[in-house]
Amino acid sequence: MRRPSGSVNFDNHGRVVLVSGGASGIGRAVCEGFAASGAQVVCMDVASPTSDPLDTRITFLKGDTSQESDCQSVVEETVKRFGGLDILVNNAAVQPPTSYVSLHQVDSSDWQRMLSINLSGYHYLAKHALRPMLEQRSGVIINMASGQAHRTARQVPCYGPIKAANIMQSMQWGVEYARDGIRVVSVSPGAINTSLVRASLEAQGGPQKLANRHPLGRIGEPEEIAAAVLWLASPGASFITATDLQVDGGLGAFGAFAEPYAEG
Ligand SMILES: NC(=O)c1ccc[n+]([C@@H]2O[C@H](COP(=O)([O-])OP(=O)(O)OC[C@H]3O[C@@H](n4cnc5c(N)ncnc54)[C@H](O)[C@@H]3O)[C@@H](O)[C@H]2O)c1
């Protein structure tokens, strides 16, 4: 099956995009997808990009999304440098390997860390991004949720419920700002080939088992999530708001009653 090359045919010239957690993984693919389609992109991350240098259309601004002051200053700096903010992609989130335990075993510092980045971080960035979007009377906010927002797994007592809250954030904000020209949606990926998933492969039964849980027989690539984000941010998705899109190789439809695929 042909997979996307990463260059999606959308025209984003003249649009300003802010992506949190854009230094690696899905966020990086989203930054590169928008830059390749002509957008001016700001990547906000706690860590500097480690691999190849970022595209010249991507500006890196260091910041921690769990700190409201960082979120405010990154949004203000984006607007100051590029004259507005058209698209926010709330993507920065963590899932520490030590959080794969039952609830009574959860280390409170893991819980607080996930709560402050994965939930408060989305809230703070959206709150401050809405100010320029309301002035412009246009904007798109995309929250990266997860397949784990939709269904249970053993030993995911914190990450899953917080990801479900990310979907509800999209629904609440999407309804609240629908008449202001602002759309808000979330994307729920299946397992995607990034360091976040590689760090938890053992807890998920190993690479073969994880791939086999997806009816397409493999995990996804970051560019396949970026392609969905670019489409949702495009005028082609102008009637889509306050909802969630699962981009998961069929994982979500694969019921507990279904016969497991033979491992190849
Ligand atoms: N990889 C998957 O299989 C998968 C599946 C479902 C959902 N997701 C979601 O997709 C998003 C991206 O995941 P990924 O797999 O690319 O993760 P990743 O670990 O590869 O990248 C996350 C990025 O976020 C940055 N970051 C972490 N904390 C931050 C903070 N406080 N402020 C700013 N930046 C911060 C990291 O430095 C890193 O660059 C997350 O929201 C994750 O929950 C991933």
PDB file of C-alpha atoms and ligand atoms in Angstrom, residues 20-28 44-48 63-67 90-95 113 116-118 122 143-148 159 163 166 187-198 204 210 219 222 225, ligand 1:
ATOM      1  CA  SER A  20       3.451  22.506  20.447  1.00  0.00           C
ATOM      2  CA  GLY A  21       5.869  19.599  20.833  1.00  0.00           C
ATOM      3  CA  GLY A  22       7.055  20.095  17.261  1.00  0.00           C
ATOM      4  CA  ALA A  23      10.695  19.151  17.817  1.00  0.00           C
ATOM      5  CA  SER A  24      10.093  15.431  17.281  1.00  0.00           C
ATOM      6  CA  GLY A  25       7.567  12.736  16.380  1.00  0.00           C
ATOM      7  CA  ILE A  26       4.098  13.670  15.166  1.00  0.00           C
ATOM      8  CA  GLY A  27       4.581  17.377  15.971  1.00  0.00           C
ATOM      9  CA  ARG A  28       7.673  17.557  13.811  1.00  0.00           C
ATOM     10  CA  MET A  44       7.171  25.430  20.594  1.00  0.00           C
ATOM     11  CA  ASP A  45       9.003  22.734  22.514  1.00  0.00           C
ATOM     12  CA  VAL A  46      10.895  22.218  25.786  1.00  0.00           C
ATOM     13  CA  ALA A  47      13.592  20.367  23.845  1.00  0.00           C
ATOM     14  CA  SER A  48      15.536  21.686  20.866  1.00  0.00           C
ATOM     15  CA  GLY A  63       8.748  26.925  25.932  1.00  0.00           C
ATOM     16  CA  ASP A  64       7.035  24.622  28.393  1.00  0.00           C
ATOM     17  CA  THR A  65       3.308  24.239  27.712  1.00  0.00           C
ATOM     18  CA  SER A  66       2.626  23.392  31.372  1.00  0.00           C
ATOM     19  CA  GLN A  67       3.527  27.018  32.202  1.00  0.00           C
ATOM     20  CA  ASN A  90      -1.952  21.340  20.610  1.00  0.00           C
ATOM     21  CA  ASN A  91       0.305  18.304  20.369  1.00  0.00           C
ATOM     22  CA  ALA A  92       2.859  18.278  23.231  1.00  0.00           C
ATOM     23  CA  ALA A  93       2.057  15.445  25.624  1.00  0.00           C
ATOM     24  CA  VAL A  94       3.924  12.838  27.644  1.00  0.00           C
ATOM     25  CA  GLN A  95       3.261   9.219  28.611  1.00  0.00           C
ATOM     26  CA  ARG A 113       3.187  15.832  35.068  1.00  0.00           C
ATOM     27  CA  SER A 116      -0.060  19.745  33.669  1.00  0.00           C
ATOM     28  CA  ILE A 117       1.295  19.063  30.150  1.00  0.00           C
ATOM     29  CA  ASN A 118      -1.403  16.909  28.514  1.00  0.00           C
ATOM     30  CA  TYR A 122      -3.723  22.444  25.805  1.00  0.00           C
ATOM     31  CA  ASN A 143      -5.994  18.984  19.742  1.00  0.00           C
ATOM     32  CA  MET A 144      -3.956  15.778  19.453  1.00  0.00           C
ATOM     33  CA  ALA A 145      -5.957  13.188  21.425  1.00  0.00           C
ATOM     34  CA  SER A 146      -5.457   9.395  21.148  1.00  0.00           C
ATOM     35  CA  GLY A 147      -7.129   6.087  20.449  1.00  0.00           C
ATOM     36  CA  GLN A 148      -6.737   5.611  24.204  1.00  0.00           C
ATOM     37  CA  TYR A 159      -3.164   8.968  30.076  1.00  0.00           C
ATOM     38  CA  LYS A 163      -6.833  12.154  26.385  1.00  0.00           C
ATOM     39  CA  ASN A 166      -8.768  16.585  25.181  1.00  0.00           C
ATOM     40  CA  VAL A 187      -7.370  13.879  16.072  1.00  0.00           C
ATOM     41  CA  SER A 188      -7.068  10.458  17.713  1.00  0.00           C
ATOM     42  CA  PRO A 189      -4.104   8.505  16.346  1.00  0.00           C
ATOM     43  CA  GLY A 190      -3.626   4.759  16.673  1.00  0.00           C
ATOM     44  CA  ALA A 191      -0.074   3.647  17.491  1.00  0.00           C
ATOM     45  CA  ILE A 192       2.373   5.803  15.536  1.00  0.00           C
ATOM     46  CA  ASN A 193       6.086   5.224  15.012  1.00  0.00           C
ATOM     47  CA  THR A 194       7.556   7.818  17.433  1.00  0.00           C
ATOM     48  CA  SER A 195       9.772   7.764  20.517  1.00  0.00           C
ATOM     49  CA  LEU A 196       6.665   7.924  22.737  1.00  0.00           C
ATOM     50  CA  VAL A 197       5.462   4.556  21.403  1.00  0.00           C
ATOM     51  CA  ARG A 198       8.944   3.035  21.118  1.00  0.00           C
ATOM     52  CA  GLN A 204       2.221  -3.040  24.739  1.00  0.00           C
ATOM     53  CA  LEU A 210       1.111  -3.861  18.560  1.00  0.00           C
ATOM     54  CA  ILE A 219       1.467   0.994  13.110  1.00  0.00           C
ATOM     55  CA  PRO A 222       3.902  10.562  11.799  1.00  0.00           C
ATOM     56  CA  ILE A 225      -1.204  12.034  11.139  1.00  0.00           C
TER      57      ILE A 225
HETATM   58  N1  LIG B   1       2.892   8.100  19.035  1.00  0.00           N
HETATM   59  C1  LIG B   1       1.690   7.568  19.195  1.00  0.00           C
HETATM   60  O1  LIG B   1       1.459   6.378  18.944  1.00  0.00           O
HETATM   61  C2  LIG B   1       0.542   8.413  19.664  1.00  0.00           C
HETATM   62  C3  LIG B   1      -0.724   7.798  19.674  1.00  0.00           C
HETATM   63  C4  LIG B   1      -1.813   8.543  20.074  1.00  0.00           C
HETATM   64  C5  LIG B   1      -1.637   9.855  20.445  1.00  0.00           C
HETATM   65  N2  LIG B   1      -0.396  10.424  20.431  1.00  0.00           N
HETATM   66  C6  LIG B   1      -0.288  11.838  20.800  1.00  0.00           C
HETATM   67  O2  LIG B   1       0.404  12.540  19.781  1.00  0.00           O
HETATM   68  C7  LIG B   1       1.135  13.623  20.383  1.00  0.00           C
HETATM   69  C8  LIG B   1       2.586  13.556  19.973  1.00  0.00           C
HETATM   70  O3  LIG B   1       3.122  12.319  20.398  1.00  0.00           O
HETATM   71  P1  LIG B   1       4.524  11.768  19.855  1.00  0.00           P
HETATM   72  O4  LIG B   1       4.383  10.313  19.800  1.00  0.00           O
HETATM   73  O5  LIG B   1       4.938  12.518  18.654  1.00  0.00           O
HETATM   74  O6  LIG B   1       5.445  12.133  21.093  1.00  0.00           O
HETATM   75  P2  LIG B   1       7.028  12.429  21.154  1.00  0.00           P
HETATM   76  O7  LIG B   1       7.432  12.059  22.539  1.00  0.00           O
HETATM   77  O8  LIG B   1       7.732  11.818  19.996  1.00  0.00           O
HETATM   78  O9  LIG B   1       7.097  14.015  20.972  1.00  0.00           O
HETATM   79  C9  LIG B   1       6.512  14.877  21.933  1.00  0.00           C
HETATM   80  C10 LIG B   1       7.186  16.229  21.850  1.00  0.00           C
HETATM   81  O10 LIG B   1       6.596  17.068  22.860  1.00  0.00           O
HETATM   82  C11 LIG B   1       7.631  17.762  23.525  1.00  0.00           C
HETATM   83  N3  LIG B   1       7.189  18.151  24.867  1.00  0.00           N
HETATM   84  C12 LIG B   1       7.023  17.336  25.947  1.00  0.00           C
HETATM   85  N4  LIG B   1       6.629  18.065  27.006  1.00  0.00           N
HETATM   86  C13 LIG B   1       6.537  19.350  26.592  1.00  0.00           C
HETATM   87  C14 LIG B   1       6.151  20.554  27.221  1.00  0.00           C
HETATM   88  N5  LIG B   1       5.807  20.593  28.522  1.00  0.00           N
HETATM   89  N6  LIG B   1       6.171  21.701  26.497  1.00  0.00           N
HETATM   90  C15 LIG B   1       6.531  21.685  25.189  1.00  0.00           C
HETATM   91  N7  LIG B   1       6.894  20.568  24.546  1.00  0.00           N
HETATM   92  C16 LIG B   1       6.886  19.408  25.232  1.00  0.00           C
HETATM   93  C17 LIG B   1       8.813  16.788  23.547  1.00  0.00           C
HETATM   94  O11 LIG B   1      10.046  17.457  23.780  1.00  0.00           O
HETATM   95  C18 LIG B   1       8.700  16.175  22.152  1.00  0.00           C
HETATM   96  O12 LIG B   1       9.412  16.937  21.181  1.00  0.00           O
HETATM   97  C19 LIG B   1       0.878  13.527  21.875  1.00  0.00           C
HETATM   98  O13 LIG B   1      -0.220  14.358  22.188  1.00  0.00           O
HETATM   99  C20 LIG B   1       0.505  12.075  22.070  1.00  0.00           C
HETATM  100  O14 LIG B   1      -0.276  11.885  23.218  1.00  0.00           O
HETATM  101  C21 LIG B   1       0.699   9.720  20.049  1.00  0.00           C
END
